[in-house]
Coordinates of C-alpha atoms in Angstrom, one line a residue:
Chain H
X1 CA 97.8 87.7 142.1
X2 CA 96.4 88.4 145.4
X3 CA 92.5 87.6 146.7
X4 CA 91.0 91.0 146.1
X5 CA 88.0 91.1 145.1
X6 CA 88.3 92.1 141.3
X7 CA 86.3 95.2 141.2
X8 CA 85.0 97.2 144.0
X9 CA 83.2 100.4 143.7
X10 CA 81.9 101.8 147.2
X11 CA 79.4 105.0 146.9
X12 CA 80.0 106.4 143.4
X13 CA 78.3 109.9 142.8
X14 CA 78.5 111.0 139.0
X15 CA 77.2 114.5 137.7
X16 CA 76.9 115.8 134.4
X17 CA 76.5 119.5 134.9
X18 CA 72.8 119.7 136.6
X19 CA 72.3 116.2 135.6
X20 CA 72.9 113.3 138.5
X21 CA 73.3 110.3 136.7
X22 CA 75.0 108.2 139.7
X23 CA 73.8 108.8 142.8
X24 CA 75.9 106.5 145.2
X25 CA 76.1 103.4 143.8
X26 CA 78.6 100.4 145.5
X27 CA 78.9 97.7 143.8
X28 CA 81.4 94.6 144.3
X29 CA 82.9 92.2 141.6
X30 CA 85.0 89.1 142.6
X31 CA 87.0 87.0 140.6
X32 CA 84.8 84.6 137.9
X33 CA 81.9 86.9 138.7
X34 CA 79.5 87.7 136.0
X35 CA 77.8 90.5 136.7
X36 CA 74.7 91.7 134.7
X37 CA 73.2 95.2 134.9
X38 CA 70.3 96.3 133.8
X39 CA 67.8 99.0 133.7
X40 CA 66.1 101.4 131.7
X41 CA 67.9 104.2 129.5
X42 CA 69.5 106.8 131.6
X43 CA 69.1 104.9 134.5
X44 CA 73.7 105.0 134.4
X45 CA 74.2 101.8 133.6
X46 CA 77.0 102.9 130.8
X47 CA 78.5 105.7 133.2
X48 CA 78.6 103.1 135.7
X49 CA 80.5 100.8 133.8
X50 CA 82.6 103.7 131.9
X51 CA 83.8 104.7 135.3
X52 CA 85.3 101.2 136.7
X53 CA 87.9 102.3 133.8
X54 CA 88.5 106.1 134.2
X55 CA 86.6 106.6 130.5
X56 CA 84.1 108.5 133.0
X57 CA 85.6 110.6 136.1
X58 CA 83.3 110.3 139.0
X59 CA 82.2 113.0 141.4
X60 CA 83.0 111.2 144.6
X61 CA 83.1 107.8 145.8
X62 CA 86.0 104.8 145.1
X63 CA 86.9 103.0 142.8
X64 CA 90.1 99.4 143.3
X65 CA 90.4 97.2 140.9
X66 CA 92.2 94.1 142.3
X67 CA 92.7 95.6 145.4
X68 CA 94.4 98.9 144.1
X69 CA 92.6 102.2 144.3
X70 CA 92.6 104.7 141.8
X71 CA 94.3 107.2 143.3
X72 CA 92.7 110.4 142.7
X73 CA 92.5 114.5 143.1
X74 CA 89.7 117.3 142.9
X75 CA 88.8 118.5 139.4
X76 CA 88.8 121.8 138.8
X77 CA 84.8 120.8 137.5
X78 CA 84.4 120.4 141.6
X79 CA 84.3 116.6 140.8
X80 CA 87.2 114.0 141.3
X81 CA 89.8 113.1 138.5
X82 CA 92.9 110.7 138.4
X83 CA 95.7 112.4 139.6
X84 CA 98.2 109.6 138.1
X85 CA 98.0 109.4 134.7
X86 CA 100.1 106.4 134.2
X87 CA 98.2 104.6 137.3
X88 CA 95.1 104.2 135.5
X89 CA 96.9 103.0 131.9
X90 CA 98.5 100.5 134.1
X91 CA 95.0 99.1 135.6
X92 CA 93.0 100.1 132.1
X93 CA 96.0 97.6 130.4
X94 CA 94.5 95.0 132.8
X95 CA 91.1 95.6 132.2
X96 CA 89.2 94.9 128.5
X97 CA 86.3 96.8 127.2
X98 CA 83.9 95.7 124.8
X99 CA 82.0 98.4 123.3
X100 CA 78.6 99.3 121.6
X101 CA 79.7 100.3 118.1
X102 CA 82.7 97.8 118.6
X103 CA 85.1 101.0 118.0
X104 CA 87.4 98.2 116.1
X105 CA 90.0 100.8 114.6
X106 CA 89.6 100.6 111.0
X107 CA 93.0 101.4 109.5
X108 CA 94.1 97.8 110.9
X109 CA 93.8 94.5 110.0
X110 CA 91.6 92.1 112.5
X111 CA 95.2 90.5 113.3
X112 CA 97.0 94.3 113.6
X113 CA 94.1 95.2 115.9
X114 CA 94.5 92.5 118.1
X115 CA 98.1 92.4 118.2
X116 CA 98.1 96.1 119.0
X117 CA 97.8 96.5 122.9
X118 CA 99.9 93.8 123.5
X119 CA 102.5 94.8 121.2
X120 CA 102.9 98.5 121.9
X121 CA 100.9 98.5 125.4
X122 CA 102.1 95.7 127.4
X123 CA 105.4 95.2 125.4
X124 CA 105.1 91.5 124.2
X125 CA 107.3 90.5 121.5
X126 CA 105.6 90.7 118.1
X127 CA 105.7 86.9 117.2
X128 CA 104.2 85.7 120.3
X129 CA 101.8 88.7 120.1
X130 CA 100.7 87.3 116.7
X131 CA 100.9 83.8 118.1
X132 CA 98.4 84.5 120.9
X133 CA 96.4 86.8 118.4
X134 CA 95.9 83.5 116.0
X135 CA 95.0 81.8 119.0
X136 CA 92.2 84.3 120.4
X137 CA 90.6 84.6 117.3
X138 CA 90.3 81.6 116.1
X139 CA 88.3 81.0 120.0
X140 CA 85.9 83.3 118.4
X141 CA 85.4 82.1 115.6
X142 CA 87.4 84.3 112.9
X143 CA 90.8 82.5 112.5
X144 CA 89.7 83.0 108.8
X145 CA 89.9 86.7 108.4
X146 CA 93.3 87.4 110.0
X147 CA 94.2 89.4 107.5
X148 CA 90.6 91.5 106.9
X149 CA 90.3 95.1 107.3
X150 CA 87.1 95.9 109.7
X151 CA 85.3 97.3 107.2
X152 CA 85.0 94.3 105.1
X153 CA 83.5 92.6 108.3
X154 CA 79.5 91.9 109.2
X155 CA 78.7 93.6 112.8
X156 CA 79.1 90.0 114.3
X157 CA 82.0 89.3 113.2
X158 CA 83.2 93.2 114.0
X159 CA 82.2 93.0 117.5
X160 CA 83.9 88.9 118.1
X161 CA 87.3 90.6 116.4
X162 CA 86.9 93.3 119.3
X163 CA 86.0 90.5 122.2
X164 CA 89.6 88.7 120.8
X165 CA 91.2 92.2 120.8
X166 CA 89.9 92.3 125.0
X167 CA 91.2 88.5 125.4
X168 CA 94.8 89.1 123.9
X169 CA 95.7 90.7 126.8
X170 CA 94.3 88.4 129.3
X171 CA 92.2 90.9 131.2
X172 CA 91.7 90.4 135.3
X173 CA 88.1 91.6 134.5
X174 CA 85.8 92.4 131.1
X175 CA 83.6 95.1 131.0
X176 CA 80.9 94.7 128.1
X177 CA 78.6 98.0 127.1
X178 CA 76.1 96.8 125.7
X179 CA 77.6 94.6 123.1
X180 CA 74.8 93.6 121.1
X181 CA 72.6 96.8 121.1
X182 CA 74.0 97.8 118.0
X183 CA 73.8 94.5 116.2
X184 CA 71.0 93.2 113.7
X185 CA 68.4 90.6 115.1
X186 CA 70.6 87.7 113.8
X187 CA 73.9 88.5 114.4
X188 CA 73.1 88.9 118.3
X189 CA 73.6 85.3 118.8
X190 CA 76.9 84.4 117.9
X191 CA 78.5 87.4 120.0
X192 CA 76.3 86.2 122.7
X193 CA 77.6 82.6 122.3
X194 CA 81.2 83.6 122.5
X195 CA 80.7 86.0 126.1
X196 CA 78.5 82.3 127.1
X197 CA 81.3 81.0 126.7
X198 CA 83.8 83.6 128.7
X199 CA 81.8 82.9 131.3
X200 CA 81.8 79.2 131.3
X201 CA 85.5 79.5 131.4
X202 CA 85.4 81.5 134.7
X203 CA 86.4 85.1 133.3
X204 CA 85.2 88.0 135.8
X205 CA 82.7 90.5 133.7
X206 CA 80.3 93.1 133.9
X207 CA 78.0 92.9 131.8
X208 CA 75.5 96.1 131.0
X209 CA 73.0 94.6 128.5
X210 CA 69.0 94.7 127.3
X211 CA 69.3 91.2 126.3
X212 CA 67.3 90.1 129.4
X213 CA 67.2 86.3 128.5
X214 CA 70.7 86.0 128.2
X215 CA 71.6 87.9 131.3
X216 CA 69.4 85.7 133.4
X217 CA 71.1 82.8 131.7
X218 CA 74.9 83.7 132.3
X219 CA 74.9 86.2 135.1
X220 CA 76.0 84.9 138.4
X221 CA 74.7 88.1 140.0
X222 CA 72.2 90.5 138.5
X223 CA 71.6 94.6 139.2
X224 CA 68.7 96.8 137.9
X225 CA 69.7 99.9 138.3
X226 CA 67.3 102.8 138.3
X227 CA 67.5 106.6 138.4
X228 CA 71.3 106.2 139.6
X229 CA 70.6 103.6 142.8
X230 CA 70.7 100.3 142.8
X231 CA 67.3 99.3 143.3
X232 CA 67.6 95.4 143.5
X233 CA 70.4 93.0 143.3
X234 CA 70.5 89.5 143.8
X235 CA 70.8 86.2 141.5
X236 CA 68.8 86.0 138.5
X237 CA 66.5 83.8 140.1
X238 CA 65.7 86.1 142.6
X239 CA 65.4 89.1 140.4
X240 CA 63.2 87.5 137.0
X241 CA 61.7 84.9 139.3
X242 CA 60.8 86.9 142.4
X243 CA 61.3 90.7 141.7
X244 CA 60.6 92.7 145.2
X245 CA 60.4 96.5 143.6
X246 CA 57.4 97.4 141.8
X247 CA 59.8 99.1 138.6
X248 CA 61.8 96.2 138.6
X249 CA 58.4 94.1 138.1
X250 CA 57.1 97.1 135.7
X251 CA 60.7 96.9 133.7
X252 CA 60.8 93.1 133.4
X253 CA 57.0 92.9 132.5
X254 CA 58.0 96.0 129.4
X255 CA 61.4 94.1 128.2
X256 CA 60.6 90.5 128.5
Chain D
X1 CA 90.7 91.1 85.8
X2 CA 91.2 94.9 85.1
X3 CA 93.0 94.6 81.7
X4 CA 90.8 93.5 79.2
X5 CA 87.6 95.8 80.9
X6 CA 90.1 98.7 80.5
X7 CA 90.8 97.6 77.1
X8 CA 87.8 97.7 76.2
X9 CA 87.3 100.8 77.9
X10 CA 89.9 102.1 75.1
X11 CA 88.3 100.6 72.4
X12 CA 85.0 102.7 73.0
X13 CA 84.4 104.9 69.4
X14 CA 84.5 108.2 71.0
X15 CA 87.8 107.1 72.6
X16 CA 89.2 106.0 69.7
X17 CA 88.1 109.1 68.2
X18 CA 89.6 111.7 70.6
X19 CA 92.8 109.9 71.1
X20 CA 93.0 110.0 67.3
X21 CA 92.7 113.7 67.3
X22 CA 95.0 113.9 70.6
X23 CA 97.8 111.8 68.4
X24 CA 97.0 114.6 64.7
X25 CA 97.4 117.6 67.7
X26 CA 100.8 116.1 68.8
X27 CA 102.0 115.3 65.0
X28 CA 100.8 119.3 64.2
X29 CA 102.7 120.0 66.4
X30 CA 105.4 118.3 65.8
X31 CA 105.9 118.7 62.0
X32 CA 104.7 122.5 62.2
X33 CA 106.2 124.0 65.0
X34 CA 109.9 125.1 65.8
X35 CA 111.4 122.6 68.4
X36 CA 115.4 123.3 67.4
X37 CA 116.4 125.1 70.0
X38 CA 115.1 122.2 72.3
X39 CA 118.0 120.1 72.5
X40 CA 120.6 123.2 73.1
X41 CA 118.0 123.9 76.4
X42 CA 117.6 121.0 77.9
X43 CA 120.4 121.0 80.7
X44 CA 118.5 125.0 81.9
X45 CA 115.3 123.2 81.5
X46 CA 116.4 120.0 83.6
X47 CA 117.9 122.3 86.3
X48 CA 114.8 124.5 86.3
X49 CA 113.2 121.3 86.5
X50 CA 115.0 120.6 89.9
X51 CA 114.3 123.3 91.1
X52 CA 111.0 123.1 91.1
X53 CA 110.4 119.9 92.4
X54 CA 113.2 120.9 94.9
X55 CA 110.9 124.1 96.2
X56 CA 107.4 121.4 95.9
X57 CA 108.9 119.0 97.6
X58 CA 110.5 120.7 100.6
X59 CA 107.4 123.2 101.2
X60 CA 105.0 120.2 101.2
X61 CA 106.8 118.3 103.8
X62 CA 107.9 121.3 105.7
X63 CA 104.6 122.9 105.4
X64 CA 102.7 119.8 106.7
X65 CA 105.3 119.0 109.7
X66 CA 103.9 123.0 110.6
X67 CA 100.0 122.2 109.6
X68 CA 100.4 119.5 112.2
X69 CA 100.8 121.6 115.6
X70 CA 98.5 124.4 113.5
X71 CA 95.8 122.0 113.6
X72 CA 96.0 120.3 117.0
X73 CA 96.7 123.6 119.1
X74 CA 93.0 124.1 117.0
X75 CA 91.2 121.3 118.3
X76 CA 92.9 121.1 121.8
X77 CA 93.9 124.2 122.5
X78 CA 95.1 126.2 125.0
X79 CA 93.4 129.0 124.4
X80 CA 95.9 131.5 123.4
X81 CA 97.8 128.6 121.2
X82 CA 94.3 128.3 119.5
X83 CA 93.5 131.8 118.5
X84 CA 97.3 132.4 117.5
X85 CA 96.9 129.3 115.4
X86 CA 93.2 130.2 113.4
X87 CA 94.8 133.8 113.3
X88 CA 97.2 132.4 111.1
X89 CA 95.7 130.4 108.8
X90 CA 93.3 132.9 108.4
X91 CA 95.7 135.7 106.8
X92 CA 97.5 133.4 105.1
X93 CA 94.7 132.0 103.4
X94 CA 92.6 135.1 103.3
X95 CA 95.7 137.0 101.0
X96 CA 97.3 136.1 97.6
X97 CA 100.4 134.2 98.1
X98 CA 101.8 136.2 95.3
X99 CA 101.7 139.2 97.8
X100 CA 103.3 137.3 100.6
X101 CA 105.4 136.7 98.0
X102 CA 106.4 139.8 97.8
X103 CA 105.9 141.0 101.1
X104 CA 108.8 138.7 102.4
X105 CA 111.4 139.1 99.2
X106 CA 111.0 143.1 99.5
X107 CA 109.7 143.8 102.8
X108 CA 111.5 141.3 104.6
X109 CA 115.1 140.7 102.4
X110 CA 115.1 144.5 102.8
X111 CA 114.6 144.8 106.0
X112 CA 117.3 142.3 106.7
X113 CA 120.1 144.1 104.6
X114 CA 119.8 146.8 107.0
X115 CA 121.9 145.1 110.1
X116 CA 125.4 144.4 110.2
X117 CA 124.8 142.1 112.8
X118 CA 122.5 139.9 109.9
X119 CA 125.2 140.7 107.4
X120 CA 128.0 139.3 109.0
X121 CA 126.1 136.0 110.2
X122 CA 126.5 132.7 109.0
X123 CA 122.8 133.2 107.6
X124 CA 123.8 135.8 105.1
X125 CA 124.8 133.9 102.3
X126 CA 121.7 132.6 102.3
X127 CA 119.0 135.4 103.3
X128 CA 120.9 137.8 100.5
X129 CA 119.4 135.1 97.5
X130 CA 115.5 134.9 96.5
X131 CA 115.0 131.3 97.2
X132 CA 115.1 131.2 101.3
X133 CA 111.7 133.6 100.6
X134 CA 110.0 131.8 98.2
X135 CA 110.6 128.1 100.2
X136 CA 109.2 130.5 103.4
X137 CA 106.1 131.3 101.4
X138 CA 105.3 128.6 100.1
X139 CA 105.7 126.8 103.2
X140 CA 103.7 128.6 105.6
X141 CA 101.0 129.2 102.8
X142 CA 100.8 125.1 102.5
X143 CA 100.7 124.8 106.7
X144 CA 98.1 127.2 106.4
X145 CA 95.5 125.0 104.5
X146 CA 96.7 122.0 105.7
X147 CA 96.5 123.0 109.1
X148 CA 92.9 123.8 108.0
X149 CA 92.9 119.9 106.1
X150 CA 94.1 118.4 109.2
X151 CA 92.0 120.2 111.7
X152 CA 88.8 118.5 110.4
X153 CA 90.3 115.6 109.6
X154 CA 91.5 115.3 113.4
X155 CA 88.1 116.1 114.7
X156 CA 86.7 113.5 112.3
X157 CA 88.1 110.8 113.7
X158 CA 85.2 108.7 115.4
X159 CA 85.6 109.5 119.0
X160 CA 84.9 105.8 119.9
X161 CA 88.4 104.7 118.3
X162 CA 90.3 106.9 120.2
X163 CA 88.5 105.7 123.6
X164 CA 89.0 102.2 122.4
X165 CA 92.4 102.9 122.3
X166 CA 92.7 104.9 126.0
X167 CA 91.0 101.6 127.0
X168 CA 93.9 99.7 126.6
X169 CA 96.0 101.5 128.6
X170 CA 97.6 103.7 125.9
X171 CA 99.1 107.0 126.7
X172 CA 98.0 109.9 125.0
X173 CA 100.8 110.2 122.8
X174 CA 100.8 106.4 121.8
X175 CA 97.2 107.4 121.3
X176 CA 97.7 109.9 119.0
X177 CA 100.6 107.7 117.3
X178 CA 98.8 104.5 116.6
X179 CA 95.4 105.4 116.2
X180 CA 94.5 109.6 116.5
X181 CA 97.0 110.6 113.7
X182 CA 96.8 107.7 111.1
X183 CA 93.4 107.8 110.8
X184 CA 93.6 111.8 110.4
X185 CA 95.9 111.5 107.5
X186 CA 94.2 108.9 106.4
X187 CA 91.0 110.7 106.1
X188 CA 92.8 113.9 104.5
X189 CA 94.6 112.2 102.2
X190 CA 91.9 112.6 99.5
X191 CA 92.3 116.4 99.9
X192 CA 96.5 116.6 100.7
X193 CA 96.4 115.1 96.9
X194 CA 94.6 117.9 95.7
X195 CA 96.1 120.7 97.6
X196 CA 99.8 119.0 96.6
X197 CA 98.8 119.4 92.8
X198 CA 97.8 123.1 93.5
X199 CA 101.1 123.4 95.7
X200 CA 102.6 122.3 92.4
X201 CA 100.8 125.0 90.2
X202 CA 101.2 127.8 92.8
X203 CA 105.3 127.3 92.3
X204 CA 105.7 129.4 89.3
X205 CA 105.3 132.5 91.6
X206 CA 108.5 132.1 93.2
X207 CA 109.8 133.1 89.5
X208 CA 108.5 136.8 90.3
X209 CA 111.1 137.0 92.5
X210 CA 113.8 136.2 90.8
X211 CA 114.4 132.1 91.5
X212 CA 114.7 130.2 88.6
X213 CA 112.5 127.3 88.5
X214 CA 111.4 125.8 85.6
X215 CA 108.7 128.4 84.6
X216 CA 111.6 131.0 84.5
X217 CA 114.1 128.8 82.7
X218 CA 110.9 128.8 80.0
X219 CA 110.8 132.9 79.9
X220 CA 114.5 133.3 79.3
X221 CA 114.1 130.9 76.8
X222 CA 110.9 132.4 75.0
X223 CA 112.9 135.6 75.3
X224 CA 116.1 134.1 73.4
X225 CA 114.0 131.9 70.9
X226 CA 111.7 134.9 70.0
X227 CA 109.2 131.9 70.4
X228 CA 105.3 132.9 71.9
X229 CA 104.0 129.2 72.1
X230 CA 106.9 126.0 71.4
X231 CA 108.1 126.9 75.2
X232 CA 105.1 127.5 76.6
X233 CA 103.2 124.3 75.1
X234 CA 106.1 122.2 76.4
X235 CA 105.5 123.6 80.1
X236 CA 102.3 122.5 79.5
X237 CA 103.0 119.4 79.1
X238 CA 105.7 119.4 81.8
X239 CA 103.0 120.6 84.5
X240 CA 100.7 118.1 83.2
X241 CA 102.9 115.1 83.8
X242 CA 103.9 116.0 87.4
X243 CA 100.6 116.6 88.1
X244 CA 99.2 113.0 86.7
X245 CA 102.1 111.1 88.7
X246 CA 101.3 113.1 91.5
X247 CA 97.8 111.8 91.3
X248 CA 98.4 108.5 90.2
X249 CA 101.0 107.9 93.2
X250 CA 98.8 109.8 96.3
X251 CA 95.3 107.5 95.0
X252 CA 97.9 104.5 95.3
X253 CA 98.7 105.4 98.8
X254 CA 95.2 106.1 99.7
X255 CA 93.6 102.9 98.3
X256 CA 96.3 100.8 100.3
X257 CA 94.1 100.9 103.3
X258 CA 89.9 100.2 103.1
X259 CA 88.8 102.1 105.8
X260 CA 85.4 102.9 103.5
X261 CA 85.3 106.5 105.3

């Protein structure tokens, strides 16, 4: 690969309608970076994240990953949008998401979900598609249920089957959204344990999450993000141990 | 696991007691009733047979291969492609199908027969017989509600699946492919079953108009036999075993997959 920085996002605006939710935001990800954000609801922390992959179009600003700009056009919304489709399936391909409701797809085994992007995204031969499936899965813990439909799954184990679907195609960067929010108290920890360990093995994330403990523990860099600005940024030490802004003291003080 | 529960199912009293009267009803029947001209009708009935399954078979798969773009140009649009789309379902489901029925055998057949340049085409041999209408009726009126069934079940599908899938690079029609479509189908299939079996039962129309499916092989033969109810008790039964395979065979398909919906 080259030494790009992995992400790089340099004064994003984002509008819904009447509704601001970014407000120029840059933000800059290098390689075995863990990046947390955090910050109160609406504050844009999901649109923020959404955008890095095109799921969300921005109104302005710009967005590389590994060095490569999305290239992009005026919407006809008087915003911006991807003016080459196949661009951003290329550099979504090499990015994983890990979503809130896990969005596993249901009609598929845990293996057939896995196996799917590599298979009939990236082209890999179908035995070393299920070869590196077995292998990703059983990392997280569910080398058991190869052969389970989602449904037949606890939340837990739902969201580690969609973590292994992410790592089967070796992503340059992971974007989480909020991976436990939607998870009961106890099956928070063993999705946590298997990002912990993501980033103990070097992998370049961004991380939006409430689980404030955990982000202070893993994150290499943290960012509160309120009202669509970055208000603070800086290591977790700096930001639990020494907030500057009195909302980040107010937020920490309400969530921890 | 399932056998003996079933079997014991059977072996409740009131079962027993229905299937007993079931089995005395078929025996009546049977013993008391005229069934010789059965055996001298059998090849009609077998081809009438065909024919029906022929005209089922063909309209249900040609009919949902049309439902499909009915329902998508729905949900996606354009605009005009929309309205031209609910336009269409809506007459076709908002009239009798025994009057587009009609309205295509009379209205249309006759309307052909009056160009040379139709009479003389290769298509002539076929538009001049009643069957090209009834398939087209039947057709369109099954795209119609299952272009209705599929719309739903298109917009059903959890939006979240389908961004999971754009997330990994997929193009929209690989989207639609693996993930968008399957689990639209899958979702409808609870109701294709049902409209298939009505599909089935809407078929005897087609006799009206002069095709000879198995309901009309049964009126020629009540009108040779003399006979009100022998023919018409075995169509019954006829209908009533297409209709439980059909069942038996869709509820296979759908319980293949556990999505729990």
């Amino acid at each position: 690969m080259n030494d790009q920085p992995a992400i790089v996002i340099r004064d994003l605006h984002k509008r819904f309608g009447d509704l601001q939710v970014l407000k120029g935001v840059s933000l800059t990800a290098n390689a075995g970076e863990v990046i947390a954000i955090i910050g109160g609801s609406g504050s844009g922390k999901s649109t923020l994240l959404r955008c890095i992959n095109m799921l969300e179009h921005p109104t302005s600003g710009h967005i590389a990953i590994q060095g490569e700009a999305y290239a992009m056009r005026p919407s006809r919304a008087g915003g911006l949008q991807p003016a080459d489709r196949r661009q951003v399936q290329r550099i979504r391909a090499q990015l994983g998401m890990v979503f809130q409701n896990f969005n596993l797809w249901p009609h598929r085994t845990v293996l057939e979900n896995v196996t799917e992007a590599p298979v009939h995204v990236l082209g890999v031969p179908r035995d070393q598609a299920i070869a590196r499936a077995r292998q990703v899965l059983e990392r997280v813990g569910l080398g058991e249920k190869l052969q389970t439909y989602p449904v037949h799954l606890s939340g837990g184990q739902q969201q580690r089957a969609a973590i292994a679907r992410v790592l089967a195609i070796d992503p340059l960067a992971i974007l989480f959204d909020e991976p436990t929010s939607a998870l009961d108290p106890e099956l928070v920890g063993e999705v946590l344990g298997v990002i912990r360990d993501l980033a103990d093995e070097g992998r370049t994330m961004v991380l939006v999450t409430h689980e404030m403990a955990f982000a202070r523990d893993v994150a290499s860099r943290v960012i509160y993000l309120r009202d669509g600005r970055i208000e603070e940024e800086g290591t977790p030490e700096q930001l639990f141990g020494d907030p500057q802004s009195a909302h980040l003291k107010q937020f920490i003080r309400s969530v921890m | 696991m399932e056998n003996p529960t079933l079997l014991r199912r059977m072996m409740m009293p009131h079962r027993l007691i229905m299937a007993a009267m079931a089995l005395a009803g078929l025996v009546a029947i049977i013993a008391t009733m005229q069934w010789d001209w059965l055996p001298a009708a059998l090849p009609r009935l077998w081809q009438g047979l065909q024919v029906t399954l022929a005209m089922l078979a063909g309209s249900v798969v040609t009919g949902f291969m049309l439902a499909l773009p009915l329902a998508l140009f729905q949900v996606m649009g354009p605009s005009p492609l929309r309205w031209l789309s609910l336009g269409f379902c809506t007459v076709i489901r908002g009239t009798p199908l025994l009057l587009q029925l009609w309205l295509f055998y009379f209205g249309l057949g006759a309307l052909f027969a009056q160009f040379p340049e139709i009479r003389e085409s290769w298509a002539w041999p076929y538009l001049r017989q009643a069957w090209p209408y009834g398939f087209l009726a039947l057709t369109l009126s099954f795209a119609a509600y299952q272009g209705e069934v599929m719309r739903g079940a298109f917009t059903g599908v959890p939006h979240g699946e389908l961004e999971a899938a754009r997330a990994v690079g997929m193009s929209p029609w690989l989207v639609f492919r693996r993930v968008w479509f399957p689990r639209a189908l899958h979702r409808a299939l609870p109701t294709l079953s049902g409209e298939i079996i009505l599909q089935l039962k809407s078929t005897p129309l087609i006799a009206t108009i002069t095709v000879t499916d198995l309901y009309a092989v049964t009126t020629r033969i009540r009108q040779t036999t003399l006979l009100t109810y022998e023919p018409l008790l075995l169509l019954v039964a006829i209908y009533l075993c297409l209709s439980a395979i059909l069942i038996v065979g869709l509820r296979w398909l759908e319980n293949r997959i556990p999505t729990g919906r």
